[in-house]
């Protein structure tokens, strides 16, 4: 899969595409239905498929830190799009210039002149352009004038409701990992490199792997039963995502995992962490003894969970 960063990196050889546009946060089963139709249309047309995404996502541009948290970082999203058989991704910076583009200019400059679109696959509620003025009817009209076809993908519903990134975020927030996994068609995983922490965990008797979240604002907050994958093995653990109000922190959210019955060194490893159940909210404890007692109780709760359920075969 080829990643094209910005319109200015489009070359004449990039003209001629079957295209879809969206955030594709999480690449859930609704997105996968669109991508599968896109693949079919591209094969029929004998042209590469292209997904146009935005970075930051439009809502992040408008609302900043008030925007909903991400289900997937850009690198995860790209890996998922590649796995779905997408040939090219055009990643556009969502900035003031882009937000002011009218729907007409968006179609003309990006889809027609930039990508040489022959077919556009869109979702049921797709809207784009300044003030979201470009809807399906508009695109059909533009397509008939500018020479491309437009197809609407039927709404994908699961367990009685439309699948959406928003719904998955709220399932994760409420700790309903089983339903979130069904809508994603895979486990919910946050992966990152293990960094050195404040080394306080060891003095508490609970060593933790501090996973770098970088700019990711995770849709989870609190203490969870987790599993991690390390050197081909799945290991059981318990994790906290939060600002660690009981110790002087840096105000940023951290993901810290205590792997049960593990004494090795995880520094520098890229660790995928899969979430299974929420144990409690993060709390501000009066002192380290109270924090330590709570963490020991979390470890007991995680052990009880793993006695009841088998470890997954992979993360
Ligand atoms: C299972 C678990 C639960 C935790 N719960 C809380 C909590 O409720 N409140 C809090 O301030 N920190 C909590 N922490 C974070 C600890 O404060 C943190 O792991 C400790 O300060 C060690 O940090 P370090 O690895 O950077 O040295 C939790 C950590 C773990 C592993
Ligand atoms: N369940 C679904 N069925 C059909 N199409 C969908 C579904 N979910 C999203 N799409 C389509 O996929 C494309 C990308 O969707 P996008 O990520 O912008 O929306 P979303 O998943 O509904 O997210 P959000 O909840 O943040 O609005 C759009 O064309 C959208 O209409």
XYZ file of C-alpha atoms and ligand atoms in Angstrom:
377
model
C 0.000 0.000 0.000
C 1.280 3.433 -0.918
C 0.839 6.366 1.483
C 0.601 9.777 -0.185
C 0.990 12.609 2.309
C -0.767 15.710 0.964
C -2.107 16.754 -2.424
C 1.302 18.155 -3.410
C 2.727 14.622 -3.443
C 0.265 13.416 -6.099
C 2.024 12.696 -9.410
C 0.559 12.198 -12.887
C 1.014 8.423 -12.385
C -1.457 8.677 -9.497
C -4.381 9.589 -11.763
C -7.213 7.063 -12.169
C -8.740 5.743 -8.929
C -11.738 4.220 -7.285
C -12.095 6.303 -4.119
C -13.692 6.478 -0.698
C -13.349 9.213 1.950
C -13.724 9.276 5.728
C -12.124 9.118 9.145
C -12.086 5.343 9.329
C -11.215 5.525 13.018
C -10.972 1.932 14.225
C -11.699 0.439 10.768
C -14.822 -1.247 12.168
C -17.182 -3.653 10.372
C -19.112 -0.726 8.774
C -15.852 0.621 7.352
C -14.845 -2.889 6.305
C -18.070 -3.224 4.273
C -17.198 -0.037 2.375
C -13.621 -1.186 1.847
C -14.785 -4.517 0.514
C -17.129 -2.779 -2.001
C -14.221 -0.470 -2.872
C -11.975 -3.470 -3.573
C -14.624 -5.027 -5.813
C -15.198 -1.790 -7.756
C -11.441 -1.277 -8.183
C -11.004 -4.815 -9.509
C -13.913 -4.305 -11.929
C -12.457 -0.999 -13.153
C -8.894 -2.358 -13.279
C -7.756 0.663 -11.233
C -6.136 1.096 -7.828
C -8.340 1.828 -4.824
C -7.676 4.942 -2.771
C -8.914 5.943 0.688
C -8.800 9.668 1.489
C -8.310 10.300 5.221
C -7.608 13.440 7.249
C -4.978 14.148 9.863
C -5.932 15.515 12.303
C -9.476 14.151 11.999
C -11.871 17.066 11.349
C -13.421 16.923 14.817
C -9.939 17.124 16.359
C -9.251 20.219 14.261
C -12.458 21.897 15.439
C -12.598 20.740 19.057
C -8.934 20.031 19.940
C -8.683 18.170 23.239
C -12.489 18.192 23.544
C -12.726 15.931 20.471
C -13.565 12.272 21.080
C -10.567 10.040 21.842
C -9.119 7.911 19.061
C -9.762 4.228 18.559
C -6.657 3.904 16.393
C -3.488 5.888 15.915
C -2.554 6.783 12.359
C -0.047 3.919 12.157
C -2.665 1.366 13.298
C -5.258 2.797 10.918
C -2.823 2.516 8.001
C -1.986 -1.084 8.928
C -5.705 -1.949 9.046
C -6.400 -0.261 5.693
C -3.487 -2.178 4.184
C -4.846 -5.433 5.600
C -8.222 -4.588 3.994
C -6.517 -4.586 0.597
C -6.427 -0.811 -0.010
C -3.865 0.175 -2.692
C -3.310 3.819 -1.779
C -4.090 6.194 1.067
C -4.163 9.928 0.466
C -3.686 11.576 3.865
C -4.677 15.252 3.793
C -3.786 17.728 6.536
C -7.064 19.041 7.850
C -6.307 22.749 8.244
C -8.006 26.102 7.753
C -7.529 25.931 3.960
C -9.086 22.510 3.688
C -11.979 23.343 5.991
C -12.890 26.322 3.826
C -13.007 24.297 0.603
C -16.549 24.165 -0.730
C -17.947 20.765 -1.624
C -17.607 21.737 -5.335
C -13.934 22.691 -4.943
C -13.220 19.523 -2.934
C -14.619 17.341 -5.706
C -12.909 19.294 -8.479
C -9.440 19.708 -6.948
C -9.014 16.581 -4.872
C -11.159 13.927 -6.468
C -11.094 14.925 -10.137
C -7.835 16.825 -10.722
C -5.847 15.122 -7.947
C -6.948 11.503 -8.038
C -8.714 11.182 -11.416
C -11.677 9.497 -9.720
C -13.834 7.175 -11.847
C -15.978 5.783 -9.023
C -16.728 6.993 -5.517
C -17.903 4.643 -2.783
C -19.516 6.376 0.179
C -21.280 5.409 3.365
C -24.920 5.961 4.196
C -24.444 9.206 6.130
C -21.405 10.604 4.359
C -21.109 14.419 4.280
C -18.090 16.549 3.407
C -16.900 19.998 2.349
C -17.330 23.358 4.060
C -20.219 23.048 6.562
C -20.730 19.433 5.452
C -22.694 20.594 2.418
C -21.662 17.712 0.146
C -24.046 14.793 0.561
C -24.897 11.778 -1.584
C -27.334 13.694 -3.859
C -24.719 16.402 -4.410
C -22.055 13.824 -5.273
C -24.311 12.032 -7.748
C -25.038 15.325 -9.479
C -21.305 16.257 -9.521
C -20.398 12.796 -10.783
C -22.803 12.975 -13.718
C -21.280 16.312 -14.776
C -17.634 15.463 -14.092
C -17.657 11.857 -15.251
C -17.573 9.522 -12.234
C -20.100 7.172 -10.695
C -21.167 7.218 -7.052
C -22.411 4.308 -4.965
C -23.968 4.377 -1.550
C -23.097 1.501 0.824
C -25.988 0.135 2.874
C -25.869 0.804 6.589
C -24.154 -1.958 8.508
C -25.958 -2.732 11.745
C -24.984 -5.127 14.481
C -26.910 -6.078 17.624
C -29.766 -3.770 16.685
C -27.886 -0.554 15.940
C -25.676 1.148 13.368
C -21.992 0.410 13.774
C -19.979 3.593 14.268
C -16.730 4.760 15.827
C -18.810 6.792 18.295
C -20.733 3.706 19.444
C -17.507 1.731 19.896
C -16.009 4.533 21.998
C -18.986 4.489 24.323
C -18.896 0.662 24.577
C -15.226 0.877 25.559
C -15.954 3.624 28.065
C -18.574 1.431 29.711
C -16.199 -1.567 29.726
C -18.271 -3.662 27.288
C -15.275 -5.184 25.500
C -17.194 -8.166 24.098
C -19.577 -5.937 22.090
C -16.784 -3.536 21.106
C -14.798 -6.515 19.775
C -17.802 -7.675 17.754
C -18.171 -4.221 16.155
C -14.440 -3.950 15.471
C -14.173 -7.583 14.368
C -11.010 -7.849 16.451
C -9.885 -7.271 20.039
C -9.337 -3.726 21.272
C -5.577 -3.362 21.627
C -3.288 -0.456 22.501
C 0.323 -1.082 21.555
C 3.384 0.976 22.337
C 6.991 0.919 23.365
C 7.872 0.283 27.015
C 9.606 3.312 28.517
C 11.325 3.884 31.827
C 8.842 5.185 34.429
C 9.439 6.792 37.793
C 10.574 3.380 39.107
C 8.138 3.796 41.980
C 6.273 0.640 40.995
C 9.160 -1.533 42.184
C 9.243 0.118 45.585
C 5.528 -0.625 45.808
C 6.423 -4.246 45.031
C 4.534 -4.018 41.731
C 6.815 -3.470 38.733
C 4.953 -1.925 35.816
C 5.718 -1.616 32.120
C 5.048 2.004 31.099
C 3.686 2.005 27.561
C 4.297 5.138 25.567
C 0.968 6.631 24.463
C 2.546 9.602 22.668
C -0.290 11.789 21.433
C -2.908 9.048 21.653
C -5.840 9.995 23.839
C -7.191 6.571 24.659
C -10.936 5.918 24.982
C -10.244 4.093 28.270
C -9.576 5.365 31.777
C -9.189 3.286 34.926
C -7.975 -0.143 35.986
C -8.406 -3.143 33.675
C -7.750 -6.858 33.314
C -5.430 -7.167 30.313
C -3.297 -9.605 28.373
C -0.061 -8.779 26.561
C 1.904 -10.500 23.867
C 5.627 -10.898 24.443
C 8.071 -13.073 22.501
C 5.257 -15.140 21.014
C 3.604 -15.749 24.390
C 0.384 -14.338 25.800
C 0.757 -13.199 29.418
C -1.956 -12.173 31.883
C -1.843 -8.750 33.500
C -3.564 -5.825 35.129
C -3.243 -2.253 33.922
C -4.003 1.334 34.790
C -4.689 4.074 32.255
C -4.768 7.488 33.841
C -2.895 10.452 35.231
C -1.883 8.676 38.479
C -3.262 11.331 40.816
C -1.847 9.594 43.911
C 1.768 10.202 42.868
C 3.232 13.427 41.506
C 2.734 12.838 37.819
C 3.211 14.918 34.694
C -0.515 15.455 34.167
C -0.483 13.166 31.117
C -2.328 9.860 30.843
C -0.095 6.797 31.140
C -0.722 3.146 30.385
C 1.012 0.959 32.941
C 0.847 -2.807 32.918
C 1.785 -5.186 35.685
C 2.326 -8.592 34.096
C 1.368 -11.292 36.608
C 4.175 -13.605 37.746
C 6.721 -12.061 35.400
C 10.203 -11.018 36.443
C 11.859 -10.276 33.076
C 12.850 -7.004 31.493
C 10.391 -5.374 29.094
C 12.164 -2.029 28.527
C 12.307 -1.026 24.893
C 9.852 -3.746 23.782
C 6.846 -2.936 21.573
C 4.033 -4.372 23.656
C 0.437 -4.924 22.459
C -2.038 -4.723 25.357
C -5.508 -6.257 24.997
C -8.287 -5.139 27.325
C -10.717 -7.676 28.780
C -12.650 -6.155 31.689
C -12.797 -2.997 33.744
C -12.066 -3.416 37.451
C -12.556 0.127 38.766
C -12.031 3.845 38.146
C -8.667 5.410 38.910
C -8.623 7.021 42.365
C -6.573 9.550 44.260
C -5.287 7.779 47.373
C -4.124 9.620 50.475
C -0.789 7.797 50.610
C 1.353 5.087 49.055
C 0.119 2.435 51.511
C -3.488 2.917 50.399
C -2.417 2.906 46.730
C -0.415 -0.277 47.291
C -3.361 -2.004 49.000
C -5.649 -1.065 46.090
C -3.162 -2.368 43.512
C -2.771 -5.647 45.411
C -6.567 -5.998 45.428
C -6.580 -5.318 41.643
C -3.991 -8.069 41.164
C -6.177 -10.488 43.150
C -9.194 -9.502 41.036
C -7.203 -10.064 37.832
C -6.070 -13.484 39.065
C -9.696 -14.376 39.836
C -10.688 -13.275 36.312
C -7.989 -15.431 34.716
C -9.066 -18.413 36.792
C -12.530 -18.062 35.334
C -11.609 -17.314 31.704
C -8.877 -18.845 29.523
C -6.055 -16.628 28.253
C -6.609 -15.749 24.583
C -4.319 -17.515 22.135
C -3.118 -14.165 20.776
C -3.432 -10.482 21.570
C -3.231 -2.147 38.671
C -2.836 -0.718 38.893
C -3.768 0.171 39.438
C -3.430 1.500 39.683
N -4.346 2.348 40.223
C -4.007 3.634 40.478
C -4.945 4.538 41.075
O -6.098 4.213 41.329
N -4.526 5.808 41.338
C -3.261 6.233 41.052
O -2.938 7.374 41.322
N -2.365 5.422 40.456
C -2.690 4.137 40.170
N -1.792 3.295 39.586
C -0.512 3.857 39.116
C 0.572 3.849 40.176
O 0.505 5.082 40.844
C 1.900 3.696 39.443
O 1.932 2.430 38.851
C 3.060 3.861 40.346
O 3.115 5.179 40.705
C 4.382 3.455 39.660
O 4.726 4.340 38.637
P 6.090 4.135 37.817
O 5.993 2.836 37.079
O 6.149 5.327 36.907
O 7.181 4.125 38.780
C -2.109 1.967 39.328
C -1.194 1.077 38.757
C -1.538 -0.249 38.534
C -0.529 -1.196 37.923
N -22.229 1.212 9.858
C -21.915 1.768 8.686
N -22.559 1.333 7.570
C -22.260 1.876 6.397
N -21.365 2.856 6.214
C -20.699 3.305 7.280
C -20.942 2.789 8.563
N -20.143 3.424 9.439
C -19.428 4.320 8.724
N -19.758 4.263 7.433
C -19.213 5.059 6.346
O -17.766 4.910 6.346
C -17.158 6.112 5.906
C -16.210 6.606 6.933
O -16.947 6.741 8.111
P -16.507 7.647 9.341
O -15.318 7.036 9.965
O -16.358 9.051 8.890
O -17.840 7.503 10.239
P -18.301 6.641 11.526
O -17.653 5.316 11.677
O -19.801 6.674 11.531
O -17.700 7.524 12.695
P -18.377 8.514 13.717
O -19.073 7.663 14.715
O -17.158 9.211 14.316
O -19.269 9.412 12.948
C -18.297 7.109 5.632
O -18.591 7.071 4.269
C -19.443 6.572 6.489
O -20.707 6.932 5.993
